[in-house]
mmCIF file of C-alpha atoms in Angstrom:
data_model
loop_
_atom_site.group_PDB
_atom_site.id
_atom_site.type_symbol
_atom_site.label_atom_id
_atom_site.label_comp_id
_atom_site.label_asym_id
_atom_site.label_seq_id
_atom_site.Cartn_x
_atom_site.Cartn_y
_atom_site.Cartn_z
ATOM 1 C CA UNK A 86 -11.331 -47.517 9.759
ATOM 2 C CA UNK A 87 -8.008 -47.080 12.871
ATOM 3 C CA UNK A 88 -6.798 -43.876 14.325
ATOM 4 C CA UNK A 89 -3.462 -44.110 12.802
ATOM 5 C CA UNK A 90 -5.320 -44.229 9.148
ATOM 6 C CA UNK A 91 -8.020 -41.789 9.662
ATOM 7 C CA UNK A 92 -5.112 -39.253 10.899
ATOM 8 C CA UNK A 93 -3.131 -40.079 8.017
ATOM 9 C CA UNK A 94 -5.828 -39.167 5.665
ATOM 10 C CA UNK A 95 -6.983 -35.827 7.148
ATOM 11 C CA UNK A 96 -3.243 -34.736 6.848
ATOM 12 C CA UNK A 97 -3.149 -35.852 3.035
ATOM 13 C CA UNK A 98 -6.478 -34.267 2.498
ATOM 14 C CA UNK A 99 -5.444 -31.095 4.022
ATOM 15 C CA UNK A 100 -2.054 -30.282 2.961
ATOM 16 C CA UNK A 101 -3.431 -31.825 -0.971
ATOM 17 C CA UNK A 102 -6.520 -28.828 -1.092
ATOM 18 C CA UNK A 103 -3.980 -26.286 0.222
ATOM 19 C CA UNK A 104 -1.963 -26.838 -2.893
ATOM 20 C CA UNK A 105 -4.714 -27.333 -5.378
ATOM 21 C CA UNK A 106 -5.705 -23.755 -5.776
ATOM 22 C CA UNK A 107 -2.737 -22.900 -6.679
ATOM 23 C CA UNK A 108 -2.438 -25.203 -9.158
ATOM 24 C CA UNK A 109 -5.581 -24.938 -10.345
ATOM 25 C CA UNK A 110 -5.103 -21.289 -11.027
ATOM 26 C CA UNK A 111 -1.924 -21.826 -12.755
ATOM 27 C CA UNK A 112 -3.327 -24.506 -15.105
ATOM 28 C CA UNK A 113 -6.313 -21.985 -16.187
ATOM 29 C CA UNK A 114 -3.885 -18.875 -16.406
ATOM 30 C CA UNK A 115 -1.572 -20.509 -17.689
ATOM 31 C CA UNK A 116 0.653 -17.247 -15.947
ATOM 32 C CA UNK A 117 4.048 -19.460 -14.278
ATOM 33 C CA UNK A 118 5.709 -16.293 -13.694
ATOM 34 C CA UNK A 119 7.064 -16.061 -9.987
ATOM 35 C CA UNK A 120 7.437 -19.943 -10.753
ATOM 36 C CA UNK A 121 10.903 -21.607 -9.743
ATOM 37 C CA UNK A 122 11.941 -24.349 -12.120
ATOM 38 C CA UNK A 123 14.758 -25.753 -10.281
ATOM 39 C CA UNK A 124 12.760 -25.570 -6.830
ATOM 40 C CA UNK A 125 9.777 -27.656 -8.910
ATOM 41 C CA UNK A 126 11.782 -29.928 -10.464
ATOM 42 C CA UNK A 127 13.181 -30.233 -6.640
ATOM 43 C CA UNK A 128 9.761 -30.706 -5.287
ATOM 44 C CA UNK A 129 8.706 -33.149 -7.836
ATOM 45 C CA UNK A 130 11.662 -35.407 -7.636
ATOM 46 C CA UNK A 131 10.489 -35.282 -4.046
ATOM 47 C CA UNK A 132 6.585 -36.000 -4.587
ATOM 48 C CA UNK A 133 7.992 -39.096 -6.556
ATOM 49 C CA UNK A 134 10.623 -40.099 -3.661
ATOM 50 C CA UNK A 135 7.008 -40.205 -1.576
ATOM 51 C CA UNK A 136 5.000 -41.909 -3.797
ATOM 52 C CA UNK A 137 7.901 -44.532 -4.000
ATOM 53 C CA UNK A 138 8.461 -44.913 0.283
ATOM 54 C CA UNK A 139 4.951 -44.951 0.476
ATOM 55 C CA UNK A 140 4.718 -47.966 -1.998
ATOM 56 C CA UNK A 141 7.447 -49.722 0.127
ATOM 57 C CA UNK A 142 6.031 -49.270 3.262
ATOM 58 C CA UNK A 143 2.609 -49.879 2.109
ATOM 59 C CA UNK A 144 1.872 -46.444 3.519
ATOM 60 C CA UNK A 145 -1.771 -45.448 2.065
ATOM 61 C CA UNK A 146 -2.474 -41.964 3.014
ATOM 62 C CA UNK A 147 1.478 -40.870 2.162
ATOM 63 C CA UNK A 148 -0.088 -42.908 -1.469
ATOM 64 C CA UNK A 149 -2.839 -40.865 -1.835
ATOM 65 C CA UNK A 150 -1.485 -37.248 -1.366
ATOM 66 C CA UNK A 151 1.287 -37.877 -3.550
ATOM 67 C CA UNK A 152 -0.518 -39.485 -6.052
ATOM 68 C CA UNK A 153 -2.774 -36.488 -6.042
ATOM 69 C CA UNK A 154 -0.217 -33.853 -5.603
ATOM 70 C CA UNK A 155 2.082 -35.471 -8.298
ATOM 71 C CA UNK A 156 -1.051 -35.008 -11.165
ATOM 72 C CA UNK A 157 -1.591 -31.278 -9.651
ATOM 73 C CA UNK A 158 2.347 -30.515 -9.891
ATOM 74 C CA UNK A 159 3.564 -32.014 -12.925
ATOM 75 C CA UNK A 160 1.259 -30.323 -15.144
ATOM 76 C CA UNK A 161 2.260 -27.109 -13.750
ATOM 77 C CA UNK A 162 5.977 -28.355 -14.410
ATOM 78 C CA UNK A 163 5.249 -28.828 -18.064
ATOM 79 C CA UNK A 164 3.515 -25.434 -18.519
ATOM 80 C CA UNK A 165 6.145 -23.473 -16.837
ATOM 81 C CA UNK A 166 8.641 -25.228 -18.801
ATOM 82 C CA UNK A 167 6.954 -24.735 -21.976
ATOM 83 C CA UNK A 168 6.795 -20.559 -21.152
ATOM 84 C CA UNK A 169 10.171 -20.840 -20.382
ATOM 85 C CA UNK A 170 11.332 -22.086 -24.024
ATOM 86 C CA UNK A 171 8.884 -19.754 -25.571
ATOM 87 C CA UNK A 172 10.890 -17.025 -23.330
ATOM 88 C CA UNK A 173 14.186 -17.773 -24.574
ATOM 89 C CA UNK A 174 13.120 -17.643 -28.566
ATOM 90 C CA UNK B 224 20.464 -47.405 7.202
ATOM 91 C CA UNK B 225 17.603 -49.615 5.181
ATOM 92 C CA UNK B 226 16.522 -48.508 1.667
ATOM 93 C CA UNK B 227 13.281 -47.300 2.458
ATOM 94 C CA UNK B 228 14.326 -44.886 5.409
ATOM 95 C CA UNK B 229 16.732 -43.928 2.826
ATOM 96 C CA UNK B 230 14.169 -42.586 0.032
ATOM 97 C CA UNK B 231 11.888 -41.334 2.628
ATOM 98 C CA UNK B 232 14.887 -39.071 4.312
ATOM 99 C CA UNK B 233 16.026 -38.105 0.351
ATOM 100 C CA UNK B 234 11.805 -37.493 -0.375
ATOM 101 C CA UNK B 235 11.556 -35.225 3.225
ATOM 102 C CA UNK B 236 14.922 -33.334 1.972
ATOM 103 C CA UNK B 237 13.524 -32.714 -1.234
ATOM 104 C CA UNK B 238 9.981 -31.534 -0.696
ATOM 105 C CA UNK B 239 11.491 -29.755 2.909
ATOM 106 C CA UNK B 240 14.247 -27.364 0.799
ATOM 107 C CA UNK B 241 11.722 -26.968 -2.591
ATOM 108 C CA UNK B 242 9.830 -25.485 0.128
ATOM 109 C CA UNK B 243 11.700 -23.655 1.892
ATOM 110 C CA UNK B 244 13.205 -20.632 0.136
ATOM 111 C CA UNK B 245 9.812 -18.672 -0.655
ATOM 112 C CA UNK B 246 9.004 -18.730 3.129
ATOM 113 C CA UNK B 247 12.393 -17.489 3.828
ATOM 114 C CA UNK B 248 11.586 -14.735 1.121
ATOM 115 C CA UNK B 249 8.518 -14.107 2.724
ATOM 116 C CA UNK B 250 10.167 -14.109 6.196
ATOM 117 C CA UNK B 251 12.962 -11.961 5.316
ATOM 118 C CA UNK B 252 10.797 -9.364 2.871
ATOM 119 C CA UNK B 253 7.610 -9.734 5.051
ATOM 120 C CA UNK B 254 5.765 -9.344 2.008
ATOM 121 C CA UNK B 255 2.730 -11.441 2.402
ATOM 122 C CA UNK B 256 0.810 -10.477 -0.667
ATOM 123 C CA UNK B 257 -0.746 -13.070 -2.769
ATOM 124 C CA UNK B 258 -0.734 -15.225 0.116
ATOM 125 C CA UNK B 259 -4.400 -16.917 0.956
ATOM 126 C CA UNK B 260 -4.716 -17.333 4.651
ATOM 127 C CA UNK B 261 -7.473 -19.895 4.421
ATOM 128 C CA UNK B 262 -5.144 -22.456 2.740
ATOM 129 C CA UNK B 263 -2.335 -21.305 4.894
ATOM 130 C CA UNK B 264 -4.412 -22.567 7.917
ATOM 131 C CA UNK B 265 -5.317 -25.352 6.212
ATOM 132 C CA UNK B 266 -1.725 -26.593 5.307
ATOM 133 C CA UNK B 267 -0.461 -25.638 8.686
ATOM 134 C CA UNK B 268 -3.048 -28.281 9.652
ATOM 135 C CA UNK B 269 -2.453 -30.974 7.207
ATOM 136 C CA UNK B 270 1.529 -30.613 8.635
ATOM 137 C CA UNK B 271 0.373 -30.381 12.321
ATOM 138 C CA UNK B 272 -1.558 -33.508 11.221
ATOM 139 C CA UNK B 273 1.521 -35.175 9.649
ATOM 140 C CA UNK B 274 3.423 -34.647 12.468
ATOM 141 C CA UNK B 275 0.794 -36.403 14.179
ATOM 142 C CA UNK B 276 0.535 -39.298 12.254
ATOM 143 C CA UNK B 277 4.225 -39.670 11.705
ATOM 144 C CA UNK B 278 4.244 -39.877 15.000
ATOM 145 C CA UNK B 279 1.933 -43.032 15.541
ATOM 146 C CA UNK B 280 3.414 -44.917 12.845
ATOM 147 C CA UNK B 281 6.903 -44.576 14.368
ATOM 148 C CA UNK B 282 8.021 -42.850 11.039
ATOM 149 C CA UNK B 283 10.701 -40.842 10.901
ATOM 150 C CA UNK B 284 10.936 -39.652 7.556
ATOM 151 C CA UNK B 285 7.604 -38.300 7.497
ATOM 152 C CA UNK B 286 8.368 -36.888 11.034
ATOM 153 C CA UNK B 287 11.311 -34.904 10.150
ATOM 154 C CA UNK B 288 9.686 -33.457 7.097
ATOM 155 C CA UNK B 289 6.652 -31.878 8.681
ATOM 156 C CA UNK B 290 8.048 -30.639 11.807
ATOM 157 C CA UNK B 291 10.851 -28.811 9.488
ATOM 158 C CA UNK B 292 8.074 -27.447 7.068
ATOM 159 C CA UNK B 293 6.040 -26.414 10.391
ATOM 160 C CA UNK B 294 8.996 -23.856 11.257
ATOM 161 C CA UNK B 295 9.082 -22.931 7.884
ATOM 162 C CA UNK B 296 5.327 -22.245 7.693
ATOM 163 C CA UNK B 297 3.886 -21.333 10.993
ATOM 164 C CA UNK B 298 5.960 -17.738 11.117
ATOM 165 C CA UNK B 299 4.511 -16.953 7.721
ATOM 166 C CA UNK B 300 1.296 -17.294 8.733
ATOM 167 C CA UNK B 301 1.762 -15.238 11.663
ATOM 168 C CA UNK B 302 3.432 -12.838 9.396
ATOM 169 C CA UNK B 303 0.163 -13.052 6.666
ATOM 170 C CA UNK B 304 -2.163 -12.476 9.823
ATOM 171 C CA UNK B 305 0.661 -9.294 11.508
ATOM 172 C CA UNK B 306 -0.177 -8.050 7.878
ATOM 173 C CA UNK B 307 -3.691 -8.581 7.321
ATOM 174 C CA UNK B 308 -4.957 -7.032 10.830
ATOM 175 C CA UNK B 309 -2.096 -4.075 10.113
ATOM 176 C CA UNK B 310 -4.297 -3.638 6.631
ATOM 177 C CA UNK B 311 -7.754 -3.522 7.899
ATOM 178 C CA UNK B 312 -7.199 -0.745 10.238
#
């Protein structure tokens, strides 16, 4: 494996797994207080753009990092939206 | 500007600016409750790795996104460490 890819996979590992616990905690507790819907939609738009970018550049590290982040972040947004709708009723 | 770079810059814009408000709020209030030092060190290690990766691949979008994120996240870690040290005294 070449050095560049190794650095990319390390980067992907660290930023993804630093993000994971917060996401898993939210999924478990369903407590979405303090989560900004606007910011989360912006974030997910960014993550999807990174997936497209990684695909266009055939960049495995960018792809892996953002596909995993997408599956961690998308359910959090979903729960946040459900809680928001319930709260408004 | 080619499409790939444009997608990358869009991605960089969205993920960076989704992260910014939380970081700016922490810097203003100096309230670092709920911030995990371990996770933040992991995150910053990842961000620095992405900068190195972006440099090695001459990837402007990855470079810009992570250099900005570094300057947003590093002071937050610093304040968190200072608060942690104070709390222990």
